[in-house]
Short mmCIF file of C-alpha atoms and ligand atoms in Angstrom, two decimals:
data_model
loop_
_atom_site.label_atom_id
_atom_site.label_comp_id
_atom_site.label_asym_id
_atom_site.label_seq_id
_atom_site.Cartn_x
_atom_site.Cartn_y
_atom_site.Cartn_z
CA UNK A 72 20.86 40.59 121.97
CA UNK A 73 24.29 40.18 123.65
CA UNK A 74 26.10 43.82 125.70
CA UNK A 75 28.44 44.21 127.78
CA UNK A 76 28.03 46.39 130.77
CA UNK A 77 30.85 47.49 132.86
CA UNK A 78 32.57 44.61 131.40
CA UNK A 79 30.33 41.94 132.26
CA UNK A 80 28.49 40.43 129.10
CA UNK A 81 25.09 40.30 129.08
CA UNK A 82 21.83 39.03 127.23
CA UNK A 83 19.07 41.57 127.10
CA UNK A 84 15.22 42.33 125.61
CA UNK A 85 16.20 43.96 121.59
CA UNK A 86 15.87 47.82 121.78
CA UNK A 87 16.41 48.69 125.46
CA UNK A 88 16.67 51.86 126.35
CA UNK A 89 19.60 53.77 128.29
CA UNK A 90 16.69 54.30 130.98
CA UNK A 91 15.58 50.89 131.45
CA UNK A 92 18.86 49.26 131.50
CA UNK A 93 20.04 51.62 134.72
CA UNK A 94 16.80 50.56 136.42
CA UNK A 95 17.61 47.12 135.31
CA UNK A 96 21.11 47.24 137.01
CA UNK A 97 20.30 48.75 140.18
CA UNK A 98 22.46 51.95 139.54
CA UNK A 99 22.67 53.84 142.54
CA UNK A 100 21.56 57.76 141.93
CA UNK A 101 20.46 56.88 138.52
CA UNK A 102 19.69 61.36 138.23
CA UNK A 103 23.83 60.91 138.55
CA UNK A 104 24.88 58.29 136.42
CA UNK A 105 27.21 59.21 133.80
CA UNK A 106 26.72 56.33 130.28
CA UNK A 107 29.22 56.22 127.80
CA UNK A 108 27.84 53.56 125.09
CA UNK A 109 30.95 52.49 122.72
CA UNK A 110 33.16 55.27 124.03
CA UNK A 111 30.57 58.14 123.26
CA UNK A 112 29.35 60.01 126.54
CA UNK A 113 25.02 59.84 126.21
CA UNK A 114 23.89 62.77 127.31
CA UNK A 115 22.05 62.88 130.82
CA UNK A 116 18.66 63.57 128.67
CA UNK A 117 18.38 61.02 126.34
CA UNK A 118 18.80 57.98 128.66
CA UNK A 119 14.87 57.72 127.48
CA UNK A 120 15.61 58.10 123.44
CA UNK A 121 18.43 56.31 123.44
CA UNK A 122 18.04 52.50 122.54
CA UNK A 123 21.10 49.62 122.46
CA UNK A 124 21.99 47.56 119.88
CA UNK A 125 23.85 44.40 119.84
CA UNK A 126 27.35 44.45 120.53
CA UNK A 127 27.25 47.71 122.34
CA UNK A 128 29.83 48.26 125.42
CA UNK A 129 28.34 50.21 128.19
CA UNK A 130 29.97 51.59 131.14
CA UNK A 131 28.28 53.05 134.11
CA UNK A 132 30.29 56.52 135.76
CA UNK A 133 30.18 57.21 139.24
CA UNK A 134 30.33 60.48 141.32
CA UNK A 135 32.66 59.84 144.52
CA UNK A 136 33.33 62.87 146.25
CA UNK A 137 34.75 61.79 149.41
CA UNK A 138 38.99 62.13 150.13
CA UNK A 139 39.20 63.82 153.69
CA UNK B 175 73.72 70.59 141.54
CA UNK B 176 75.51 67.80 142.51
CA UNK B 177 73.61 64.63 145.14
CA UNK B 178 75.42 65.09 148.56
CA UNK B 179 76.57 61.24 149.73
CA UNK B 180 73.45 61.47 152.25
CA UNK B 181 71.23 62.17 148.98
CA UNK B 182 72.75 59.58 147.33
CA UNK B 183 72.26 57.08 149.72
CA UNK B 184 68.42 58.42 150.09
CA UNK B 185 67.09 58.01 146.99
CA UNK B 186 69.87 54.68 145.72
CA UNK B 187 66.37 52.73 145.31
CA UNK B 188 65.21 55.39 142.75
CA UNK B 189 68.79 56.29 141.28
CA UNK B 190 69.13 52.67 140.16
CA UNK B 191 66.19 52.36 138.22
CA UNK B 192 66.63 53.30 134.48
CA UNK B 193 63.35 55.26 134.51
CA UNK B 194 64.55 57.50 136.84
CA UNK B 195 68.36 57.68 137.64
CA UNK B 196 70.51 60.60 138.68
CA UNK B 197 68.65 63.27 136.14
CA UNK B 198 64.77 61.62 136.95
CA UNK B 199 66.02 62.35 140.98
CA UNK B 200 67.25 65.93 139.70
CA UNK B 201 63.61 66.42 138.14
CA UNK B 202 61.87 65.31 141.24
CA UNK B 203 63.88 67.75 143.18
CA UNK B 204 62.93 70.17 141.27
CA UNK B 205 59.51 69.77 140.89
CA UNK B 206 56.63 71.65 142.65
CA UNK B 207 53.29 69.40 143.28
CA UNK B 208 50.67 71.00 145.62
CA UNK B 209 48.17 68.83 147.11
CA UNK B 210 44.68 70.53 148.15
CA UNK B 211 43.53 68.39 150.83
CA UNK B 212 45.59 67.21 154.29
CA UNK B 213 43.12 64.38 154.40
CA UNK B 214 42.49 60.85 153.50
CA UNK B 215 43.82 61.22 150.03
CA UNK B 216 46.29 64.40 151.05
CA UNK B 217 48.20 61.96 153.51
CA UNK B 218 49.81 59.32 151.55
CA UNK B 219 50.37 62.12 148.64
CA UNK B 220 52.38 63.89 150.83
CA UNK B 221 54.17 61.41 152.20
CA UNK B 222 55.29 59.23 149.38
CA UNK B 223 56.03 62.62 147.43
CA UNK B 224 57.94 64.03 150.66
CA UNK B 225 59.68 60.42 150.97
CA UNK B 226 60.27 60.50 147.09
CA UNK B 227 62.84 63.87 147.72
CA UNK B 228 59.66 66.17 145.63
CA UNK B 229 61.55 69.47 146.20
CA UNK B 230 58.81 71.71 146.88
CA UNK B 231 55.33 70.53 148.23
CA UNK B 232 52.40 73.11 148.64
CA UNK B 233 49.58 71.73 150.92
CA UNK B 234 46.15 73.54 151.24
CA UNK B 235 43.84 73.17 153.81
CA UNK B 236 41.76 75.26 156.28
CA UNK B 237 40.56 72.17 159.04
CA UNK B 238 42.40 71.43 162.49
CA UNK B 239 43.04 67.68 162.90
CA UNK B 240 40.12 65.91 165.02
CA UNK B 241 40.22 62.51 166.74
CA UNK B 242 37.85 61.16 164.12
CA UNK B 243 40.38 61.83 161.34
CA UNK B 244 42.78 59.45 162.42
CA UNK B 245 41.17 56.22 160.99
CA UNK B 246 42.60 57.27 157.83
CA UNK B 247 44.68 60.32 157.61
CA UNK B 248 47.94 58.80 158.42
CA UNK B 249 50.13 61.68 158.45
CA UNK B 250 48.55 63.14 161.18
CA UNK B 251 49.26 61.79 165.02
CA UNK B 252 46.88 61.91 168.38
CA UNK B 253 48.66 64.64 169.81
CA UNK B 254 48.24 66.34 166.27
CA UNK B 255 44.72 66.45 167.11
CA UNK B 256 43.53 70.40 167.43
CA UNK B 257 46.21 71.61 165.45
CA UNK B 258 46.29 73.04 161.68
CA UNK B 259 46.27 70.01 159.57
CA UNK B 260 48.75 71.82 157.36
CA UNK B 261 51.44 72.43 160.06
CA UNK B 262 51.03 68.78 161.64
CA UNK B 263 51.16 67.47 157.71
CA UNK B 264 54.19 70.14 157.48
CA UNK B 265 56.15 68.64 160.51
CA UNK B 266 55.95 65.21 159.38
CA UNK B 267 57.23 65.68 156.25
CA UNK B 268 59.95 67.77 157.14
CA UNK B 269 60.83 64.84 158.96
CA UNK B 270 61.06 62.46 157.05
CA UNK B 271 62.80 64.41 154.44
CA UNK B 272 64.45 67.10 155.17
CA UNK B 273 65.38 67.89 151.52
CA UNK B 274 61.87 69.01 150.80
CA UNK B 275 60.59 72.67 151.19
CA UNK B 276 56.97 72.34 152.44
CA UNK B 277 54.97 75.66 151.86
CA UNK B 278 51.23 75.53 153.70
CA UNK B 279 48.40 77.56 153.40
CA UNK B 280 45.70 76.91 155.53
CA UNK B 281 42.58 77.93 153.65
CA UNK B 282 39.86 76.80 152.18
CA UNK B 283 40.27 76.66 147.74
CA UNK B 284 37.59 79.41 146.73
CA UNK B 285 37.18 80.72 143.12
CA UNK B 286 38.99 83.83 145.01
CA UNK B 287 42.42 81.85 145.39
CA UNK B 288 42.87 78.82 143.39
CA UNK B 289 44.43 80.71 140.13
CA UNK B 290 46.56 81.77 142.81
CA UNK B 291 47.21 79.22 144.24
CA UNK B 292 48.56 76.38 141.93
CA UNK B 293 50.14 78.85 139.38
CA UNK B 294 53.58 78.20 140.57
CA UNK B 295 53.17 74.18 140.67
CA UNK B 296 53.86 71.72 138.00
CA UNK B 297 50.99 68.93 138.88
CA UNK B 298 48.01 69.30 141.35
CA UNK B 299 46.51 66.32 143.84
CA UNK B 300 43.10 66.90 144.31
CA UNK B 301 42.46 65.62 147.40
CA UNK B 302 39.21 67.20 148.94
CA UNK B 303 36.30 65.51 149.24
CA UNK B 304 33.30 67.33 148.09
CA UNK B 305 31.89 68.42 144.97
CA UNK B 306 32.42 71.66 144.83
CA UNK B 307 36.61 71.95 145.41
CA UNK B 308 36.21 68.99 142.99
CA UNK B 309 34.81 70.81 140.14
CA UNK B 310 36.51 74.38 141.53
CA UNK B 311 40.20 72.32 141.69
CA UNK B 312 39.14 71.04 137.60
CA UNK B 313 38.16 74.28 136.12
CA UNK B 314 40.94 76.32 137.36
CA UNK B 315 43.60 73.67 136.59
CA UNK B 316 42.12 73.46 132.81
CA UNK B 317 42.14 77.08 132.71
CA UNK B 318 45.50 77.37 133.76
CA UNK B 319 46.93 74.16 132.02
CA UNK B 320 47.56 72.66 134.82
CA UNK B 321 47.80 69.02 134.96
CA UNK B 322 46.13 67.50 138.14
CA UNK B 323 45.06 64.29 139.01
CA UNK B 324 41.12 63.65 140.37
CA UNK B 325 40.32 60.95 143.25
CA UNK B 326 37.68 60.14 145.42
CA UNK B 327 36.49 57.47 148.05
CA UNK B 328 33.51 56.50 149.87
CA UNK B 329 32.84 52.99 151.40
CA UNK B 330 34.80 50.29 149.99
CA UNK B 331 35.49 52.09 146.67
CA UNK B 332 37.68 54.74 144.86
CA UNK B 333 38.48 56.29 141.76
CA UNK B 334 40.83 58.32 140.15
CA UNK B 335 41.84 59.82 136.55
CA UNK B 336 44.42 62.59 135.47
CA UNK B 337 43.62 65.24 133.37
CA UNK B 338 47.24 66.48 131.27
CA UNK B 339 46.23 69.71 129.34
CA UNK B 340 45.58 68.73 125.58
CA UNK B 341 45.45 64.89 126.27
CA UNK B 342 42.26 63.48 127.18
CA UNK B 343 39.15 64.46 128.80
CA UNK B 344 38.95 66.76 132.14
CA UNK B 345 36.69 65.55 135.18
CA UNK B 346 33.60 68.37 133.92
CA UNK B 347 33.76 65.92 130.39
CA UNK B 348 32.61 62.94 132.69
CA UNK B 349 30.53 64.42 135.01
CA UNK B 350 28.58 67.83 133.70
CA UNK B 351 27.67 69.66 136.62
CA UNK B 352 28.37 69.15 140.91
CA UNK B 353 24.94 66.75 142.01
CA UNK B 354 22.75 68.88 144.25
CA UNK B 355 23.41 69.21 148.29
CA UNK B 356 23.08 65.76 149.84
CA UNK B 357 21.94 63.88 146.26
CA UNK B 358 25.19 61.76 146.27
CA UNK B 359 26.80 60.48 149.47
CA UNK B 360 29.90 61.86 149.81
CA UNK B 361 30.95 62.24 153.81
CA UNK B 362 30.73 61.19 156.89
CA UNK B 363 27.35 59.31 157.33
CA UNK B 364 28.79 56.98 154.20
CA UNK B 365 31.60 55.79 156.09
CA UNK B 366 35.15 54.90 153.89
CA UNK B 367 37.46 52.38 154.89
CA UNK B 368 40.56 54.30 156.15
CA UNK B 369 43.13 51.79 153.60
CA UNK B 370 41.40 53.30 150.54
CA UNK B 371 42.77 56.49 150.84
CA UNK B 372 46.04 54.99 151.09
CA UNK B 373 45.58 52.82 147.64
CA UNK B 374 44.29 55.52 145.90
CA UNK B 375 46.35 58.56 146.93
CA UNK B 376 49.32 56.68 146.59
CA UNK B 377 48.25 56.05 143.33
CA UNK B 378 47.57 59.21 142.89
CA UNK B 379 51.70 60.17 144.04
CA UNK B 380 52.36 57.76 141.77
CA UNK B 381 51.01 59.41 139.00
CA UNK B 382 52.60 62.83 140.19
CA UNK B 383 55.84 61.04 140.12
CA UNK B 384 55.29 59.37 136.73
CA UNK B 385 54.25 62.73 135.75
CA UNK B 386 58.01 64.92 136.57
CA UNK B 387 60.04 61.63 135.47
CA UNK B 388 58.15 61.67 132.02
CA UNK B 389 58.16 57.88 131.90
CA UNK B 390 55.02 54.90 131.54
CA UNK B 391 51.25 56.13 130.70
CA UNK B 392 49.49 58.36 133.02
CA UNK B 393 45.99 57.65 133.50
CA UNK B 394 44.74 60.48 130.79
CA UNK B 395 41.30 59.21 128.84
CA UNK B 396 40.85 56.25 131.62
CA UNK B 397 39.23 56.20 134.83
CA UNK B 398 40.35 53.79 137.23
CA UNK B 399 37.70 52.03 139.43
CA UNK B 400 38.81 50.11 142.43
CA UNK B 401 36.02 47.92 144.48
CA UNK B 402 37.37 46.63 147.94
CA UNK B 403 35.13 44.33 148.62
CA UNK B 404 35.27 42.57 144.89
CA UNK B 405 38.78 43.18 145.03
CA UNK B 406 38.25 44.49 141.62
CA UNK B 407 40.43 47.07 139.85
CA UNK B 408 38.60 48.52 136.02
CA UNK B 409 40.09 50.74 133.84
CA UNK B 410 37.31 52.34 132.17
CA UNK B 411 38.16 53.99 129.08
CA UNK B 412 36.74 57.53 129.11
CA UNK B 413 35.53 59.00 125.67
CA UNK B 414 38.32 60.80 123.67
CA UNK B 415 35.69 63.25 121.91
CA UNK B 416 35.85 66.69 124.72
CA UNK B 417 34.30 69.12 121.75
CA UNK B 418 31.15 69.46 123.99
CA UNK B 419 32.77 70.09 127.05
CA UNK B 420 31.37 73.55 128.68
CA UNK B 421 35.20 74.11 129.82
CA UNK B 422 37.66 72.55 127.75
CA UNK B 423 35.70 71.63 124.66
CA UNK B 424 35.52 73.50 121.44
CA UNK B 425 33.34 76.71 122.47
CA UNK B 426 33.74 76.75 126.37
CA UNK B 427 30.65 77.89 128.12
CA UNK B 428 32.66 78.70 131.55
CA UNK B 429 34.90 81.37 131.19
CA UNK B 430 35.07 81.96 135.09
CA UNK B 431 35.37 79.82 138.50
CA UNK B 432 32.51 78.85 140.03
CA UNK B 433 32.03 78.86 143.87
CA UNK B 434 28.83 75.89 144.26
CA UNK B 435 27.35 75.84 147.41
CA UNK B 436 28.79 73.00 149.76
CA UNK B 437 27.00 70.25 151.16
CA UNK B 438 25.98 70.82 154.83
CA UNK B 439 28.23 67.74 155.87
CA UNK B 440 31.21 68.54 153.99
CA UNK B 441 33.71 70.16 154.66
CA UNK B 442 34.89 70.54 158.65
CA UNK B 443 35.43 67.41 160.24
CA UNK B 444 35.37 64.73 158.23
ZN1 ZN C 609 36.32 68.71 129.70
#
């Protein structure tokens, strides 16, 4: 099935989770990682429960806490 | 109050646009912006807002200026270096504009002072750069309806968003709760390239300044992603739905500041 993750389309397995897709993209602090899926925020404990489907639009949100 | 022909000649470049003119200068004079944070981020704020005639411009922080600073906080100069970062911000912006009343307060943002603190201002720059002043700076400015705008940079990348009371999603929506001490990088061992703080905090004046004039979209419900080294700007659309939010959703959770324990290389410095 066809995504698109932080606007770069992809092809992935059908039914991947949340989980496996952050290992799959390298996220850095994946603990940290805030998903949205289709505008909705996933919550931090259902990367595991949730699956994708086709068509979905994923974006990855990063803590940056630097500014001094 | 009526432009002097020095003021006039000051701010032509803004007077001529339509989005601004004679009453958008008026409302820039006028307005009160405190920026938390005489750093990275703090430095172009202040000086694009000073430059920009921003009548009164609170600055908060409690570190002296240190040698290592100077890669990146531009407002600051070598012989700066030992002084209050406040007064040396101060100084400079009194010169370049002397139109602008610059009030300082050289302390650190605790859960003690902040209400205080930005009560009096229209918009807040959050400018620090750790966790905790990040989520401290949020909370208080949603429970005061404040609007404020978020930033931060590490390495070759920044972000920012604005938070407007009532119109879109506050920082605490995105990101829950501060990582633990040391989980993220966030200081000095991560390095930042001393340009990104001037890209992103004078994108952050600029929305400050869209902000008082009242004209063009603010960054409410996005957050913008900038990668240096892609050369890659996203704006990510943020959810709209804040119901669940434990501090400005539907049944709040916080109903006081929060003090969360710093990181052991935040905070002096950086
Ligand atoms: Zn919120």
């Amino acid at each position: 099935m066809k995504i698109t993750v932080a606007g770069v389309n992809k092809e992935v397995a059908d039914n991947l989770t949340v989980a496996q897709l952050v290992i799959d993209e390298k996220v850095e602090t994946p603990e940290y990682v805030t998903v949205t899926i289709n505008d909705e925020f996933v919550e931090s404990g259902a990367f595991e429960s949730t699956t994708l489907k086709d068509g979905d639009v994923v974006e990855f949100l990063y803590f940056m806490g630097g500014g001094q | 109050m009526a432009f002097t022909n020095e003021q006039l000649e000051r701010y032509s470049r803004h007077i001529i646009l339509k989005e601004v003119g004679a009453k958008g200068q008026k409302k820039l004079l006028n307005a009160k912006v405190l920026i938390i944070g005489a750093g990275g981020l703090g430095s172009p704020v202040a000086l694009y807002l000073a430059a920009a005639g921003v009548g009164t411009i609170g600055i908060a922080d409690a570190d002296d200026v240190d040698l290592s600073n100077l890669q990146r906080q531009v407002i600051h100069t070598t012989k700066d270096v030992g002084t209050p970062k406040v007064e040396s911000a101060k100084k400079t912006m009194e010169e370049i504009n002397p139109d602008v009343k610059v009030i300082t307060y050289h302390t650190f943002v605790t859960s003690e002072n902040i209400l205080d603190l930005i009560k009096d201002y229209d918009f807040i720059i959050d400018g620090t750069d750790n966790f905790p002043a990040k989520f401290l700076i949020n909370d208080a400015c949603v429970m005061a309806k404040k609007p404020f705008s978020h930033a931060g940079i590490i390495r070759f990348q920044g972000q920012l968003m604005t938070y407007v009371p009532g119109k879109g999603p506050c920082y605490r929506c995105v990101f829950r709760n501060p990582p633990p001490k040391d989980a993220v990088p966030t200081c000095k061992q991560a390095g930042v390239i001393g340009a990104m703080g001037g890209v992103i905090g004078s994108l952050q004046a600029m929305e400050a300044i869209k902000y008082i004039l009242g004209q063009g979209n603010l960054l409410t419900g996005y957050l913008l992603t900038y990668n240096a080294l892609k050369m890659e700007f996203r704006k990510v659309k943020l959810p709209s739905n804040t119901d669940n939010c434990p501090i400005c959703g539907k049944h709040p959770t916080i109903t006081k500041l929060i003090d969360y324990e710093q990181a052991e290389c935040d905070g002096v410095h950086l």
